């Protein structure tokens, strides 16, 4: 269905507010910048900002819904004969090899990471997002494997897959904050992913294999 004019304007307004807020946070720090300052810079009212972003942290993590669902999307799109973990490993390798900004391999990502490190509310929200990612993936694995709520395995497998995902982002974030070149980091993280895969058990690597038929 085509996007209506009203919906498009709302989406554009939301994105403009978010972009302006992010610029202010990166320049002055998350804790220092107020919602009133964001509203003034975006030429909207404070109420308008809150209509789009219920909390200040939502302005910074404005694409969090997509991040929460990403691992589940990769698992659901896995190929015939491919397991959940191998699908995630394949997708992560593709992003890293492409030196993708989606995994932090870009100039300026160090400023983004420093902003989080310097702001306790952002660190807390990041922890909450990681828990949401786990819970969303667990529900997906439970559905894909066809097991009931009493089975503990989907939660355990989700924990292992989320660990892989988190380790890649932590490694990239640390290297980018250190001023490393994205291309060099990409090459090293690909080797790092191989090391991570070797640590995963066969039960993890072969869980929820899609039926070849």
PDB file of C-alpha atoms in Angstrom:
ATOM      1  CA  UNK A   1       0.000   0.000   0.000  1.00  0.00           C
ATOM      2  CA  UNK A   2       1.367   3.395  -1.015  1.00  0.00           C
ATOM      3  CA  UNK A   3       2.310   5.749   1.784  1.00  0.00           C
ATOM      4  CA  UNK A   4      -0.139   8.628   2.171  1.00  0.00           C
ATOM      5  CA  UNK A   5       0.932  12.269   2.275  1.00  0.00           C
ATOM      6  CA  UNK A   6       0.119  12.597   5.981  1.00  0.00           C
ATOM      7  CA  UNK A   7       2.053   9.452   6.870  1.00  0.00           C
ATOM      8  CA  UNK A   8       5.026  10.574   4.785  1.00  0.00           C
ATOM      9  CA  UNK A   9       5.131  13.985   6.479  1.00  0.00           C
ATOM     10  CA  UNK A  10       4.955  12.366   9.904  1.00  0.00           C
ATOM     11  CA  UNK A  11       7.776   9.989   9.013  1.00  0.00           C
ATOM     12  CA  UNK A  12       9.904  12.835   7.660  1.00  0.00           C
ATOM     13  CA  UNK A  13       9.238  14.968  10.747  1.00  0.00           C
ATOM     14  CA  UNK A  14      10.172  12.090  13.034  1.00  0.00           C
ATOM     15  CA  UNK A  15      13.387  11.471  11.127  1.00  0.00           C
ATOM     16  CA  UNK A  16      14.321  15.162  11.095  1.00  0.00           C
ATOM     17  CA  UNK A  17      13.836  15.449  14.864  1.00  0.00           C
ATOM     18  CA  UNK A  18      15.880  12.297  15.407  1.00  0.00           C
ATOM     19  CA  UNK A  19      18.718  13.442  13.130  1.00  0.00           C
ATOM     20  CA  UNK A  20      18.924  16.849  14.790  1.00  0.00           C
ATOM     21  CA  UNK A  21      18.842  15.291  18.265  1.00  0.00           C
ATOM     22  CA  UNK A  22      21.599  12.824  17.383  1.00  0.00           C
ATOM     23  CA  UNK A  23      23.782  15.642  16.104  1.00  0.00           C
ATOM     24  CA  UNK A  24      23.288  17.571  19.344  1.00  0.00           C
ATOM     25  CA  UNK A  25      23.970  14.497  21.492  1.00  0.00           C
ATOM     26  CA  UNK A  26      27.191  13.694  19.645  1.00  0.00           C
ATOM     27  CA  UNK A  27      28.399  17.294  19.866  1.00  0.00           C
ATOM     28  CA  UNK A  28      27.399  18.168  23.434  1.00  0.00           C
ATOM     29  CA  UNK A  29      26.727  14.842  25.166  1.00  0.00           C
ATOM     30  CA  UNK A  30      23.463  13.009  25.810  1.00  0.00           C
ATOM     31  CA  UNK A  31      23.053  14.071  29.434  1.00  0.00           C
ATOM     32  CA  UNK A  32      23.735  17.746  28.711  1.00  0.00           C
ATOM     33  CA  UNK A  33      21.229  18.238  25.875  1.00  0.00           C
ATOM     34  CA  UNK A  34      17.599  18.792  26.906  1.00  0.00           C
ATOM     35  CA  UNK A  35      14.398  17.928  25.065  1.00  0.00           C
ATOM     36  CA  UNK A  36      13.626  21.668  24.938  1.00  0.00           C
ATOM     37  CA  UNK A  37      16.904  22.272  23.091  1.00  0.00           C
ATOM     38  CA  UNK A  38      16.097  19.492  20.633  1.00  0.00           C
ATOM     39  CA  UNK A  39      12.648  20.975  20.032  1.00  0.00           C
ATOM     40  CA  UNK A  40      14.082  24.455  19.474  1.00  0.00           C
ATOM     41  CA  UNK A  41      16.717  23.186  17.033  1.00  0.00           C
ATOM     42  CA  UNK A  42      14.098  21.179  15.128  1.00  0.00           C
ATOM     43  CA  UNK A  43      11.633  24.112  15.168  1.00  0.00           C
ATOM     44  CA  UNK A  44       8.870  22.071  16.809  1.00  0.00           C
ATOM     45  CA  UNK A  45       7.207  22.114  20.219  1.00  0.00           C
ATOM     46  CA  UNK A  46       8.385  20.011  23.144  1.00  0.00           C
ATOM     47  CA  UNK A  47       5.054  18.163  22.994  1.00  0.00           C
ATOM     48  CA  UNK A  48       5.702  17.292  19.348  1.00  0.00           C
ATOM     49  CA  UNK A  49       9.038  15.725  20.283  1.00  0.00           C
ATOM     50  CA  UNK A  50       7.355  13.651  22.989  1.00  0.00           C
ATOM     51  CA  UNK A  51       4.591  12.615  20.594  1.00  0.00           C
ATOM     52  CA  UNK A  52       7.203  10.915  18.437  1.00  0.00           C
ATOM     53  CA  UNK A  53       9.656   9.919  21.167  1.00  0.00           C
ATOM     54  CA  UNK A  54       8.170   9.105  24.605  1.00  0.00           C
ATOM     55  CA  UNK A  55      11.608   9.127  26.270  1.00  0.00           C
ATOM     56  CA  UNK A  56      14.850  10.970  25.611  1.00  0.00           C
ATOM     57  CA  UNK A  57      16.650   7.654  25.060  1.00  0.00           C
ATOM     58  CA  UNK A  58      14.252   6.910  22.177  1.00  0.00           C
ATOM     59  CA  UNK A  59      15.743   9.860  20.305  1.00  0.00           C
ATOM     60  CA  UNK A  60      19.165   8.257  20.407  1.00  0.00           C
ATOM     61  CA  UNK A  61      18.084   4.677  19.719  1.00  0.00           C
ATOM     62  CA  UNK A  62      15.474   5.698  17.161  1.00  0.00           C
ATOM     63  CA  UNK A  63      15.918   2.547  15.063  1.00  0.00           C
ATOM     64  CA  UNK A  64      15.762   0.122  17.981  1.00  0.00           C
ATOM     65  CA  UNK A  65      12.702  -1.777  16.752  1.00  0.00           C
ATOM     66  CA  UNK A  66      14.580  -2.883  13.645  1.00  0.00           C
ATOM     67  CA  UNK A  67      17.582  -3.921  15.726  1.00  0.00           C
ATOM     68  CA  UNK A  68      15.427  -5.969  18.121  1.00  0.00           C
ATOM     69  CA  UNK A  69      13.889  -7.916  15.236  1.00  0.00           C
ATOM     70  CA  UNK A  70      17.046  -8.344  13.133  1.00  0.00           C
ATOM     71  CA  UNK A  71      18.280 -11.699  14.458  1.00  0.00           C
ATOM     72  CA  UNK A  72      14.780 -13.137  14.185  1.00  0.00           C
ATOM     73  CA  UNK A  73      14.519 -11.927  10.582  1.00  0.00           C
ATOM     74  CA  UNK A  74      17.808 -13.619   9.734  1.00  0.00           C
ATOM     75  CA  UNK A  75      16.663 -16.859  11.341  1.00  0.00           C
ATOM     76  CA  UNK A  76      13.289 -16.834   9.585  1.00  0.00           C
ATOM     77  CA  UNK A  77      15.006 -16.199   6.235  1.00  0.00           C
ATOM     78  CA  UNK A  78      17.531 -19.036   6.624  1.00  0.00           C
ATOM     79  CA  UNK A  79      18.073 -21.334   3.662  1.00  0.00           C
ATOM     80  CA  UNK A  80      16.917 -24.924   3.372  1.00  0.00           C
ATOM     81  CA  UNK A  81      19.286 -27.146   5.337  1.00  0.00           C
ATOM     82  CA  UNK A  82      20.644 -24.182   7.312  1.00  0.00           C
ATOM     83  CA  UNK A  83      20.399 -23.843  11.086  1.00  0.00           C
ATOM     84  CA  UNK A  84      19.485 -20.711  13.040  1.00  0.00           C
ATOM     85  CA  UNK A  85      23.030 -20.089  14.298  1.00  0.00           C
ATOM     86  CA  UNK A  86      24.645 -20.664  10.906  1.00  0.00           C
ATOM     87  CA  UNK A  87      22.195 -18.233   9.305  1.00  0.00           C
ATOM     88  CA  UNK A  88      23.170 -15.535  11.811  1.00  0.00           C
ATOM     89  CA  UNK A  89      26.876 -16.255  11.324  1.00  0.00           C
ATOM     90  CA  UNK A  90      26.451 -16.024   7.553  1.00  0.00           C
ATOM     91  CA  UNK A  91      24.595 -12.706   7.761  1.00  0.00           C
ATOM     92  CA  UNK A  92      27.117 -11.244  10.201  1.00  0.00           C
ATOM     93  CA  UNK A  93      30.008 -12.266   7.958  1.00  0.00           C
ATOM     94  CA  UNK A  94      28.300 -10.628   4.974  1.00  0.00           C
ATOM     95  CA  UNK A  95      27.827  -7.358   6.890  1.00  0.00           C
ATOM     96  CA  UNK A  96      31.407  -7.341   8.172  1.00  0.00           C
ATOM     97  CA  UNK A  97      32.886  -8.270   4.787  1.00  0.00           C
ATOM     98  CA  UNK A  98      30.904  -5.448   3.159  1.00  0.00           C
ATOM     99  CA  UNK A  99      32.346  -2.983   5.748  1.00  0.00           C
ATOM    100  CA  UNK A 100      28.758  -2.089   6.516  1.00  0.00           C
ATOM    101  CA  UNK A 101      27.784   0.931   8.639  1.00  0.00           C
ATOM    102  CA  UNK A 102      25.017  -1.299  10.036  1.00  0.00           C
ATOM    103  CA  UNK A 103      27.640  -3.059  12.170  1.00  0.00           C
ATOM    104  CA  UNK A 104      29.526   0.135  13.014  1.00  0.00           C
ATOM    105  CA  UNK A 105      32.196  -0.070  10.319  1.00  0.00           C
ATOM    106  CA  UNK A 106      32.165   3.587   9.367  1.00  0.00           C
ATOM    107  CA  UNK A 107      33.858   6.878  10.135  1.00  0.00           C
ATOM    108  CA  UNK A 108      32.261   8.599  13.128  1.00  0.00           C
ATOM    109  CA  UNK A 109      31.079   5.434  14.875  1.00  0.00           C
ATOM    110  CA  UNK A 110      33.582   6.157  17.637  1.00  0.00           C
ATOM    111  CA  UNK A 111      31.601   9.315  18.535  1.00  0.00           C
ATOM    112  CA  UNK A 112      28.417   7.248  18.768  1.00  0.00           C
ATOM    113  CA  UNK A 113      30.077   4.731  21.101  1.00  0.00           C
ATOM    114  CA  UNK A 114      31.669   7.410  23.279  1.00  0.00           C
ATOM    115  CA  UNK A 115      28.281   9.074  23.665  1.00  0.00           C
ATOM    116  CA  UNK A 116      26.886   5.804  25.037  1.00  0.00           C
ATOM    117  CA  UNK A 117      29.883   5.215  27.296  1.00  0.00           C
ATOM    118  CA  UNK A 118      29.531   8.669  28.851  1.00  0.00           C
ATOM    119  CA  UNK A 119      25.772   8.424  29.507  1.00  0.00           C
ATOM    120  CA  UNK A 120      24.449   5.951  32.120  1.00  0.00           C
ATOM    121  CA  UNK A 121      20.862   6.222  30.780  1.00  0.00           C
ATOM    122  CA  UNK A 122      22.047   5.109  27.349  1.00  0.00           C
ATOM    123  CA  UNK A 123      24.034   2.220  28.767  1.00  0.00           C
ATOM    124  CA  UNK A 124      20.945   1.132  30.679  1.00  0.00           C
ATOM    125  CA  UNK A 125      18.760   1.365  27.588  1.00  0.00           C
ATOM    126  CA  UNK A 126      21.332  -0.606  25.584  1.00  0.00           C
ATOM    127  CA  UNK A 127      21.184  -3.393  28.174  1.00  0.00           C
ATOM    128  CA  UNK A 128      17.382  -3.405  27.907  1.00  0.00           C
ATOM    129  CA  UNK A 129      17.611  -3.602  24.115  1.00  0.00           C
ATOM    130  CA  UNK A 130      19.933  -6.583  24.360  1.00  0.00           C
ATOM    131  CA  UNK A 131      17.399  -8.337  26.581  1.00  0.00           C
ATOM    132  CA  UNK A 132      14.630  -7.545  24.089  1.00  0.00           C
ATOM    133  CA  UNK A 133      16.730  -8.997  21.273  1.00  0.00           C
ATOM    134  CA  UNK A 134      17.200 -12.196  23.269  1.00  0.00           C
ATOM    135  CA  UNK A 135      13.518 -12.540  24.164  1.00  0.00           C
ATOM    136  CA  UNK A 136      12.397 -11.855  20.593  1.00  0.00           C
ATOM    137  CA  UNK A 137      14.866 -14.418  19.231  1.00  0.00           C
ATOM    138  CA  UNK A 138      13.862 -16.998  21.841  1.00  0.00           C
ATOM    139  CA  UNK A 139      10.214 -16.668  20.804  1.00  0.00           C
ATOM    140  CA  UNK A 140      11.220 -17.063  17.155  1.00  0.00           C
ATOM    141  CA  UNK A 141      13.325 -20.153  17.842  1.00  0.00           C
ATOM    142  CA  UNK A 142      10.529 -21.696  19.893  1.00  0.00           C
ATOM    143  CA  UNK A 143       8.136 -21.190  17.001  1.00  0.00           C
ATOM    144  CA  UNK A 144      10.588 -22.365  14.328  1.00  0.00           C
ATOM    145  CA  UNK A 145      11.526 -25.492  16.304  1.00  0.00           C
ATOM    146  CA  UNK A 146       7.907 -26.230  17.148  1.00  0.00           C
ATOM    147  CA  UNK A 147       8.474 -26.672  20.894  1.00  0.00           C
ATOM    148  CA  UNK A 148       6.321 -25.606  23.812  1.00  0.00           C
ATOM    149  CA  UNK A 149       6.943 -22.978  26.466  1.00  0.00           C
ATOM    150  CA  UNK A 150       8.360 -25.529  28.918  1.00  0.00           C
ATOM    151  CA  UNK A 151      11.331 -26.385  26.699  1.00  0.00           C
ATOM    152  CA  UNK A 152      14.413 -24.474  27.957  1.00  0.00           C
ATOM    153  CA  UNK A 153      16.500 -25.054  24.818  1.00  0.00           C
ATOM    154  CA  UNK A 154      15.259 -22.095  22.706  1.00  0.00           C
ATOM    155  CA  UNK A 155      16.254 -19.691  25.474  1.00  0.00           C
ATOM    156  CA  UNK A 156      19.681 -21.276  25.823  1.00  0.00           C
ATOM    157  CA  UNK A 157      20.298 -21.260  22.074  1.00  0.00           C
ATOM    158  CA  UNK A 158      19.099 -17.661  21.846  1.00  0.00           C
ATOM    159  CA  UNK A 159      21.605 -16.756  24.543  1.00  0.00           C
ATOM    160  CA  UNK A 160      24.456 -18.280  22.531  1.00  0.00           C
ATOM    161  CA  UNK A 161      23.432 -16.572  19.296  1.00  0.00           C
ATOM    162  CA  UNK A 162      23.011 -13.235  21.055  1.00  0.00           C
ATOM    163  CA  UNK A 163      26.471 -13.688  22.573  1.00  0.00           C
ATOM    164  CA  UNK A 164      27.922 -14.068  19.060  1.00  0.00           C
ATOM    165  CA  UNK A 165      26.082 -10.937  17.900  1.00  0.00           C
ATOM    166  CA  UNK A 166      27.163  -8.952  20.951  1.00  0.00           C
ATOM    167  CA  UNK A 167      30.806 -10.026  20.718  1.00  0.00           C
ATOM    168  CA  UNK A 168      31.029  -8.798  17.128  1.00  0.00           C
ATOM    169  CA  UNK A 169      29.589  -5.404  18.018  1.00  0.00           C
ATOM    170  CA  UNK A 170      31.751  -5.058  21.131  1.00  0.00           C
ATOM    171  CA  UNK A 171      34.890  -5.890  19.143  1.00  0.00           C
ATOM    172  CA  UNK A 172      34.004  -3.457  16.346  1.00  0.00           C
ATOM    173  CA  UNK A 173      33.035  -0.721  18.800  1.00  0.00           C
ATOM    174  CA  UNK A 174      36.273  -1.062  20.755  1.00  0.00           C
ATOM    175  CA  UNK A 175      38.401  -0.974  17.607  1.00  0.00           C
ATOM    176  CA  UNK A 176      36.574   1.998  16.110  1.00  0.00           C
ATOM    177  CA  UNK A 177      36.874   3.986  19.361  1.00  0.00           C
ATOM    178  CA  UNK A 178      40.606   3.240  19.206  1.00  0.00           C
ATOM    179  CA  UNK A 179      40.723   5.019  15.829  1.00  0.00           C
ATOM    180  CA  UNK A 180      41.204   1.904  13.690  1.00  0.00           C
ATOM    181  CA  UNK A 181      40.556   1.837   9.950  1.00  0.00           C
ATOM    182  CA  UNK A 182      37.178   0.196   9.109  1.00  0.00           C
ATOM    183  CA  UNK A 183      38.693  -1.954   6.354  1.00  0.00           C
ATOM    184  CA  UNK A 184      41.374  -3.310   8.686  1.00  0.00           C
ATOM    185  CA  UNK A 185      38.796  -3.949  11.427  1.00  0.00           C
ATOM    186  CA  UNK A 186      36.607  -5.783   8.911  1.00  0.00           C
ATOM    187  CA  UNK A 187      39.392  -8.190   7.971  1.00  0.00           C
ATOM    188  CA  UNK A 188      40.253  -8.906  11.609  1.00  0.00           C
ATOM    189  CA  UNK A 189      36.635  -9.393  12.677  1.00  0.00           C
ATOM    190  CA  UNK A 190      36.102 -11.962   9.926  1.00  0.00           C
ATOM    191  CA  UNK A 191      38.896 -14.029  11.507  1.00  0.00           C
ATOM    192  CA  UNK A 192      37.369 -13.325  14.931  1.00  0.00           C
ATOM    193  CA  UNK A 193      34.049 -14.741  13.704  1.00  0.00           C
ATOM    194  CA  UNK A 194      35.818 -17.955  12.711  1.00  0.00           C
ATOM    195  CA  UNK A 195      37.244 -18.186  16.230  1.00  0.00           C
ATOM    196  CA  UNK A 196      33.809 -17.595  17.735  1.00  0.00           C
ATOM    197  CA  UNK A 197      32.210 -20.291  15.569  1.00  0.00           C
ATOM    198  CA  UNK A 198      34.794 -22.823  16.747  1.00  0.00           C
ATOM    199  CA  UNK A 199      33.644 -22.213  20.333  1.00  0.00           C
ATOM    200  CA  UNK A 200      30.013 -23.056  19.578  1.00  0.00           C
ATOM    201  CA  UNK A 201      28.849 -26.608  20.239  1.00  0.00           C
ATOM    202  CA  UNK A 202      27.318 -28.823  17.582  1.00  0.00           C
ATOM    203  CA  UNK A 203      23.990 -28.605  19.406  1.00  0.00           C
ATOM    204  CA  UNK A 204      23.988 -24.828  18.946  1.00  0.00           C
ATOM    205  CA  UNK A 205      25.243 -24.954  15.351  1.00  0.00           C
ATOM    206  CA  UNK A 206      22.653 -27.561  14.355  1.00  0.00           C
ATOM    207  CA  UNK A 207      19.586 -26.243  16.160  1.00  0.00           C
ATOM    208  CA  UNK A 208      16.461 -25.421  14.138  1.00  0.00           C
ATOM    209  CA  UNK A 209      17.779 -26.630  10.786  1.00  0.00           C
ATOM    210  CA  UNK A 210      15.276 -25.757   8.067  1.00  0.00           C
ATOM    211  CA  UNK A 211      13.796 -28.797   6.341  1.00  0.00           C
ATOM    212  CA  UNK A 212      15.425 -29.119   2.885  1.00  0.00           C
ATOM    213  CA  UNK A 213      12.053 -30.025   1.401  1.00  0.00           C
TER     214      UNK A 213
END
